[in-house]
Every structure is written in structure tokens, then in C-alpha cells.
Amino acid sequence: MKFTLQQKAVTAAIINAIIVGFSPIFVKQSLSYADPLDSLAHRFTISFLVATLLAFPGWKQLKAMRKEWFTVVPLALLNPSLFFALQAFGLLHASSAVAGIVQATVPIFTMILSALFLKEHSSTAQRLFTLLSVAGIILVFVVPGVDASSTSLLGITLILLSALSLAGYTTLARKLTRTLRPKDLTYMMILFGFVVFNVIALIKHGYAGTLGSYFVPLQEPVFIADMLFLGVLSFLVTSFLSNYALSILEASKVSVFAGLSTVVTIAGGVLLLNEQLGWYHWVCAVMIVAGVMGVNLSKTKIRLNSRK
């Protein structure tokens, strides 16, 4: 059975959402051994080493793409740099529940940005199904109740900016994948993240006189396992899958798949952390999946009608 390009792109987006959904479990575990900046530095070091060993794409081709670097830098500034940094520091000033609510705005931002810059105008049905997925994500956090005292204007602002940066990345990556191969674009992003986060981490330790502590977490097998998952699967593989999907599907359509990550996170909590599910979790999961399916089915219907 042969898959069409559309089916391959949808499959890539689904696999991407599943891996991203499991990421919080490994991030939480890794922070027991290193602070956020060190964890990000080690994460991108592993991504860079693995990508380089796989000739992904190789130094000769990188030299041949020197002109493209100027167009990729804005993308890499949005993700991984701004997205990860703003999210990490935002969580220092706001609860994870509030962060989840604000992060649910990514599909909305993406739909707006893709309409403004890519002229990807979604149908009314697609907009409604996207809002259904977003509503499902928000209810995951709202129904149990959110403690207003755990929030701050600074934290909410930083998380909102991280959501905007991720939406900007999705929109810009959609544009760049028209001229660059997903494989090349992914490698450039990894190299950028490797340089930026390692430079920041080393400057931080150098200023504090704690350079030796930068390598201490690498003595822990659990931390190395976390970094392998986060560096190889949760960034290298997901970046490639995301860029591949964006080379075929509209940015707004790819963005809505992020809702599936919330469902996977809930399932991961039940299976791996023995967390209990309330009735509202199942309702929210149905809303998110229904929204994702609705966006895809409504798009297919539009295309079939346009051929008649």
C-alpha cells in the first residue's frame, strides 16, 4: 500500500505530536540533575552530535548553503532559542496550569500569521474545529481549578510570547520548506541551538566560577537517557517531522496537531506516573481529537468540491 504525500505528512505530524506529548515527563526528570540552561545545552549537544554522525546533511553541503543561513537565522531565533528560553523562564513566574492555558493559543496565532504572511485562508469549518481543539486543551486545566495566586503578569507575558514564537516558527518554516529540504533546515536549527545554549551555559558557569558543575549531570545514567530522548527524539526527530509536514501541509493545519500532544501527556501520566484521570480529561481528549479530525475532513471536502 502506497501513501500519498498528504498521508505521509499527516503521519509525520501525528508521530511528532506523540513524541512531544511524552517530552514533559523526561524534562521534569532531567531538571532533578541540571538547571534549565544546562539541560538545554546538553540536549542540543547530543542532537548536534547525532545529526552530524548521520551526515545530516554534512559540512560540504552546509558550506554550499551559506546564503541560506541568513534566511534560517530568524527561524532558529524563534525555535529553538526564543521558544525554549521564554517557556523556561515563564514557568518560573507562573504555574504550569496557567502556562498550559496560554500555550493553547498557538493554533490561533498560527492561523492568524499564516493568513497574514502565507495567504493560507482556512474555511469557517476549519476555524471552528481549531477552536474546538483549543477549547479542549484549555478545559484540561480550567475544570480542576486554577489558583490565581500562582500567576503573575510577567509569567503570563513570557508564556504568551513563547506561544507566539512557536506560531511564528511554524509559519516561517512553512515558507522556508518551499526552498530548503526539511533535512537541511533541521540541521541548521540544531547547529544554531547547540551554539546558542552552550555559549550561554558556559558564560553563566564561567562568571560564577562553577565550570566543573556543567559536566556533573553527565555522570548520571538517568540524565543521559533523558538527554537522548529529548535531544534525539524530542528535537532532532520532531524537528525533521515538523519541517517535513510543513513542506506539504498548511501551517495552520500542522499547528492543530499540537493538541494531540496534550492527550498523549495525559496518557503518559496515567501509564508512567500512575496519575488518576477525571471525567473532564476524557471529555477534553475527545474534543481535541475531534477538532484535529474535523480540520482534516473539512479540508478534504473543500478540495473535492473544488474539483467538481
Short mmCIF file of C-alpha atoms in Angstrom, two decimals:
data_model
loop_
_atom_site.label_atom_id
_atom_site.label_comp_id
_atom_site.label_asym_id
_atom_site.label_seq_id
_atom_site.Cartn_x
_atom_site.Cartn_y
_atom_site.Cartn_z
CA MET A 1 0.00 0.00 0.00
CA LYS A 2 1.46 3.34 -1.09
CA PHE A 3 0.86 6.50 0.90
CA THR A 4 0.17 9.83 -0.77
CA LEU A 5 2.21 12.89 0.19
CA GLN A 6 -0.73 14.20 2.21
CA GLN A 7 -0.98 10.92 4.14
CA LYS A 8 2.77 10.89 4.82
CA ALA A 9 2.63 14.48 6.09
CA VAL A 10 -0.31 13.72 8.39
CA THR A 11 1.51 10.63 9.71
CA ALA A 12 4.62 12.73 10.38
CA ALA A 13 2.52 15.30 12.26
CA ILE A 14 0.88 12.58 14.39
CA ILE A 15 4.21 10.92 15.30
CA ASN A 16 5.60 14.36 16.11
CA ALA A 17 2.67 15.06 18.46
CA ILE A 18 3.12 11.71 20.25
CA ILE A 19 6.83 12.30 20.92
CA VAL A 20 6.23 15.89 22.06
CA GLY A 21 3.48 14.64 24.37
CA PHE A 22 5.92 12.40 26.26
CA SER A 23 8.58 15.13 26.50
CA PRO A 24 7.35 16.79 29.75
CA ILE A 25 7.97 13.55 31.66
CA PHE A 26 11.62 13.47 30.57
CA VAL A 27 12.08 17.23 31.04
CA LYS A 28 10.76 17.02 34.61
CA GLN A 29 13.12 14.13 35.35
CA SER A 30 16.17 15.86 33.83
CA LEU A 31 15.65 19.00 35.92
CA SER A 32 16.42 16.92 39.01
CA TYR A 33 20.04 16.80 37.82
CA ALA A 34 20.60 20.12 36.00
CA ASP A 35 19.11 23.62 35.72
CA PRO A 36 17.11 24.54 32.59
CA LEU A 37 20.01 26.22 30.73
CA ASP A 38 22.43 23.34 31.34
CA SER A 39 19.77 20.82 30.39
CA LEU A 40 19.11 22.66 27.11
CA ALA A 41 22.84 22.88 26.38
CA HIS A 42 23.37 19.14 26.87
CA ARG A 43 20.18 18.38 24.94
CA PHE A 44 21.34 20.28 21.86
CA THR A 45 24.87 18.91 22.14
CA ILE A 46 23.51 15.38 21.79
CA SER A 47 21.21 16.48 18.95
CA PHE A 48 24.15 18.06 17.14
CA LEU A 49 26.47 15.06 17.60
CA VAL A 50 23.88 12.54 16.42
CA ALA A 51 22.83 14.69 13.46
CA THR A 52 26.48 15.17 12.44
CA LEU A 53 27.23 11.45 12.70
CA LEU A 54 24.26 10.79 10.44
CA ALA A 55 25.63 13.31 7.87
CA PHE A 56 22.57 15.44 8.40
CA PRO A 57 23.38 17.00 5.89
CA GLY A 58 27.17 17.29 6.13
CA TRP A 59 29.74 20.11 6.22
CA LYS A 60 30.27 20.30 2.45
CA GLN A 61 26.61 20.94 1.83
CA LEU A 62 26.50 23.45 4.70
CA LYS A 63 29.24 25.48 3.04
CA ALA A 64 27.29 25.39 -0.21
CA MET A 65 24.26 26.79 1.64
CA ARG A 66 25.99 29.82 3.13
CA LYS A 67 23.46 32.22 1.61
CA GLU A 68 20.56 30.25 3.12
CA TRP A 69 21.92 30.74 6.63
CA PHE A 70 20.76 34.36 6.60
CA THR A 71 17.19 33.23 5.97
CA VAL A 72 17.33 30.41 8.56
CA VAL A 73 18.65 32.56 11.45
CA PRO A 74 15.25 34.25 12.10
CA LEU A 75 13.63 30.80 12.18
CA ALA A 76 16.23 29.44 14.63
CA LEU A 77 15.80 32.52 16.83
CA LEU A 78 12.09 31.71 17.13
CA ASN A 79 12.61 27.97 17.68
CA PRO A 80 14.63 26.65 19.44
CA SER A 81 16.07 29.81 21.03
CA LEU A 82 13.15 32.06 21.98
CA PHE A 83 10.53 29.35 22.39
CA PHE A 84 12.52 27.23 24.86
CA ALA A 85 14.01 30.20 26.74
CA LEU A 86 10.73 32.11 27.14
CA GLN A 87 8.89 28.96 28.17
CA ALA A 88 11.51 28.01 30.80
CA PHE A 89 11.71 31.44 32.40
CA GLY A 90 7.95 31.97 32.14
CA LEU A 91 7.39 28.84 34.22
CA LEU A 92 9.46 30.42 36.99
CA HIS A 93 6.75 33.08 37.41
CA ALA A 94 3.55 31.20 36.51
CA SER A 95 2.05 27.81 37.29
CA SER A 96 2.14 25.03 34.71
CA ALA A 97 -1.66 25.12 34.56
CA VAL A 98 -1.66 28.76 33.51
CA ALA A 99 1.19 28.05 31.07
CA GLY A 100 -0.89 25.27 29.51
CA ILE A 101 -3.85 27.59 29.05
CA VAL A 102 -1.73 30.28 27.40
CA GLN A 103 0.18 27.76 25.26
CA ALA A 104 -3.15 26.61 23.83
CA THR A 105 -3.21 29.86 21.83
CA VAL A 106 -0.53 28.52 19.42
CA PRO A 107 -3.02 27.24 16.78
CA ILE A 108 -4.89 30.56 16.90
CA PHE A 109 -1.69 32.59 16.46
CA THR A 110 -0.59 30.25 13.66
CA MET A 111 -3.90 30.60 11.82
CA ILE A 112 -3.64 34.41 12.02
CA LEU A 113 0.03 34.56 10.99
CA SER A 114 -0.34 32.06 8.14
CA ALA A 115 -3.30 34.07 6.81
CA LEU A 116 -1.31 37.33 7.00
CA PHE A 117 2.05 36.13 5.63
CA LEU A 118 1.33 32.93 3.67
CA LYS A 119 -2.17 33.77 2.42
CA GLU A 120 -3.40 30.42 3.77
CA HIS A 121 -7.05 31.22 4.31
CA SER A 122 -8.80 28.47 6.23
CA SER A 123 -12.51 27.78 5.90
CA THR A 124 -15.10 28.58 8.55
CA ALA A 125 -15.34 24.87 9.40
CA GLN A 126 -11.58 24.64 9.92
CA ARG A 127 -11.61 27.67 12.21
CA LEU A 128 -14.43 26.18 14.29
CA PHE A 129 -12.70 22.79 14.60
CA THR A 130 -9.43 24.51 15.55
CA LEU A 131 -11.24 26.40 18.30
CA LEU A 132 -12.78 23.09 19.45
CA SER A 133 -9.28 21.60 19.92
CA VAL A 134 -8.08 24.72 21.72
CA ALA A 135 -11.15 24.66 23.98
CA GLY A 136 -10.38 21.05 24.84
CA ILE A 137 -6.81 21.93 25.83
CA ILE A 138 -7.98 24.85 27.97
CA LEU A 139 -10.58 22.73 29.79
CA VAL A 140 -7.86 20.24 30.80
CA PHE A 141 -6.50 22.95 33.08
CA VAL A 142 -9.62 25.02 33.88
CA VAL A 143 -12.00 22.33 35.18
CA PRO A 144 -9.81 21.26 38.13
CA GLY A 145 -9.45 24.92 39.06
CA VAL A 146 -6.54 27.30 38.70
CA ASP A 147 -5.06 29.11 41.68
CA ALA A 148 -4.91 32.74 40.66
CA SER A 149 -2.26 33.47 43.31
CA SER A 150 0.24 31.28 41.43
CA THR A 151 0.19 33.53 38.41
CA SER A 152 1.95 36.77 37.60
CA LEU A 153 1.74 39.21 34.76
CA LEU A 154 5.41 38.60 33.91
CA GLY A 155 5.00 34.84 33.75
CA ILE A 156 1.85 35.01 31.62
CA THR A 157 3.51 37.52 29.29
CA LEU A 158 6.59 35.30 28.82
CA ILE A 159 4.50 32.17 28.13
CA LEU A 160 2.32 34.13 25.71
CA LEU A 161 5.46 35.31 23.89
CA SER A 162 6.73 31.70 23.75
CA ALA A 163 3.43 30.64 22.16
CA LEU A 164 3.74 33.49 19.67
CA SER A 165 7.33 32.49 18.85
CA LEU A 166 6.26 28.87 18.20
CA ALA A 167 3.44 30.07 15.94
CA GLY A 168 5.92 32.33 14.15
CA TYR A 169 8.30 29.40 13.69
CA THR A 170 5.53 27.22 12.25
CA THR A 171 4.56 29.96 9.80
CA LEU A 172 8.12 30.82 8.75
CA ALA A 173 9.16 27.16 8.48
CA ARG A 174 6.25 26.58 6.11
CA LYS A 175 7.67 29.32 3.87
CA LEU A 176 11.29 28.11 4.05
CA THR A 177 10.42 24.47 3.32
CA ARG A 178 9.39 25.61 -0.15
CA THR A 179 13.06 26.31 -0.96
CA LEU A 180 15.04 24.20 1.56
CA ARG A 181 14.95 20.48 2.20
CA PRO A 182 13.49 19.56 5.64
CA LYS A 183 16.71 17.67 6.39
CA ASP A 184 18.92 20.71 5.75
CA LEU A 185 16.63 23.08 7.63
CA THR A 186 16.56 20.76 10.65
CA TYR A 187 20.35 20.55 10.80
CA MET A 188 20.72 24.33 10.66
CA MET A 189 18.27 24.71 13.57
CA ILE A 190 20.14 22.11 15.64
CA LEU A 191 23.52 23.73 14.99
CA PHE A 192 22.11 27.13 15.99
CA GLY A 193 20.63 25.75 19.22
CA PHE A 194 23.86 23.90 20.02
CA VAL A 195 25.94 27.07 19.73
CA VAL A 196 23.50 29.44 21.47
CA PHE A 197 22.64 27.35 24.54
CA ASN A 198 26.19 26.07 25.11
CA VAL A 199 27.64 29.59 24.88
CA ILE A 200 25.04 30.89 27.36
CA ALA A 201 25.58 27.98 29.76
CA LEU A 202 29.38 28.24 29.64
CA ILE A 203 29.33 32.03 30.14
CA LYS A 204 26.99 31.56 33.11
CA HIS A 205 29.29 28.97 34.72
CA GLY A 206 32.43 30.93 33.86
CA TYR A 207 31.06 34.07 35.52
CA ALA A 208 30.01 32.09 38.63
CA GLY A 209 33.25 30.07 38.73
CA THR A 210 31.34 26.78 38.53
CA LEU A 211 32.54 25.47 35.18
CA GLY A 212 33.12 22.00 36.59
CA SER A 213 29.46 21.63 37.56
CA TYR A 214 28.48 21.90 33.88
CA PHE A 215 29.68 18.31 33.38
CA VAL A 216 28.40 16.82 36.67
CA PRO A 217 24.92 15.77 35.35
CA LEU A 218 26.61 13.68 32.63
CA GLN A 219 27.74 11.28 35.35
CA GLU A 220 24.13 10.21 35.89
CA PRO A 221 22.83 7.42 33.59
CA VAL A 222 19.23 8.60 34.04
CA PHE A 223 20.14 12.12 32.94
CA ILE A 224 21.95 10.78 29.86
CA ALA A 225 18.87 8.70 28.99
CA ASP A 226 16.69 11.80 29.37
CA MET A 227 19.01 13.79 27.11
CA LEU A 228 18.99 11.05 24.48
CA PHE A 229 15.20 11.13 24.37
CA LEU A 230 14.95 14.93 24.47
CA GLY A 231 17.90 15.56 22.15
CA VAL A 232 17.39 12.83 19.56
CA LEU A 233 13.68 12.04 19.56
CA SER A 234 12.17 15.18 21.07
CA PHE A 235 14.12 17.68 18.96
CA LEU A 236 16.11 16.06 16.14
CA VAL A 237 13.35 13.70 15.02
CA THR A 238 10.43 16.03 15.81
CA SER A 239 12.07 18.98 14.05
CA PHE A 240 12.55 16.90 10.93
CA LEU A 241 9.00 15.52 11.09
CA SER A 242 7.57 19.01 11.67
CA ASN A 243 9.58 20.54 8.82
CA TYR A 244 8.59 17.65 6.55
CA ALA A 245 4.90 18.06 7.38
CA LEU A 246 5.15 21.83 6.84
CA SER A 247 6.68 21.25 3.40
CA ILE A 248 3.39 19.62 2.36
CA LEU A 249 0.60 20.82 4.66
CA GLU A 250 -0.57 24.34 5.54
CA ALA A 251 0.93 25.86 8.70
CA SER A 252 -2.48 26.20 10.37
CA LYS A 253 -3.23 22.53 9.69
CA VAL A 254 0.09 21.31 11.14
CA SER A 255 -0.31 23.53 14.21
CA VAL A 256 -3.61 21.98 15.25
CA PHE A 257 -1.90 18.59 15.66
CA ALA A 258 -0.16 20.06 18.72
CA GLY A 259 -3.44 19.44 20.53
CA LEU A 260 -2.80 15.72 20.34
CA SER A 261 0.31 16.19 22.48
CA THR A 262 -1.93 17.11 25.41
CA VAL A 263 -3.82 13.82 25.05
CA VAL A 264 -0.51 11.92 24.94
CA THR A 265 0.75 13.76 28.02
CA ILE A 266 -2.38 12.73 29.92
CA ALA A 267 -1.97 9.10 28.81
CA GLY A 268 1.73 9.17 29.72
CA GLY A 269 0.88 10.44 33.19
CA VAL A 270 -1.55 7.56 33.72
CA LEU A 271 0.75 4.82 32.37
CA LEU A 272 4.14 6.04 33.61
CA LEU A 273 3.38 8.20 36.64
CA ASN A 274 0.23 6.41 37.87
CA GLU A 275 -1.82 9.60 37.76
CA GLN A 276 -5.62 9.42 38.05
CA LEU A 277 -7.91 10.69 35.29
CA GLY A 278 -11.09 12.63 35.95
CA TRP A 279 -14.14 12.63 33.72
CA TYR A 280 -13.17 16.03 32.29
CA HIS A 281 -9.87 14.60 30.97
CA TRP A 282 -11.75 12.18 28.75
CA VAL A 283 -14.15 14.89 27.56
CA CYS A 284 -11.21 17.15 26.72
CA ALA A 285 -9.40 14.33 24.90
CA VAL A 286 -12.48 13.72 22.72
CA MET A 287 -12.75 17.45 21.94
CA ILE A 288 -9.08 17.66 20.92
CA VAL A 289 -9.16 14.58 18.69
CA ALA A 290 -12.49 15.65 17.17
CA GLY A 291 -11.02 19.05 16.36
CA VAL A 292 -7.98 17.53 14.65
CA MET A 293 -10.12 15.11 12.62
CA GLY A 294 -12.55 17.90 11.74
CA VAL A 295 -9.81 20.13 10.33
CA ASN A 296 -8.57 17.32 8.09
CA LEU A 297 -12.03 16.17 6.94
CA SER A 298 -13.22 19.71 6.22
CA LYS A 299 -10.10 20.36 4.15
CA THR A 300 -10.63 17.20 2.11
CA LYS A 301 -14.24 18.13 1.48
CA ILE A 302 -13.25 21.57 0.20
CA ARG A 303 -10.75 20.07 -2.23
CA LEU A 304 -13.28 17.55 -3.56
CA ASN A 305 -15.86 20.26 -4.07
CA SER A 306 -13.34 22.47 -5.88
CA ARG A 307 -12.73 19.72 -8.44
CA LYS A 308 -16.34 19.45 -9.43
#
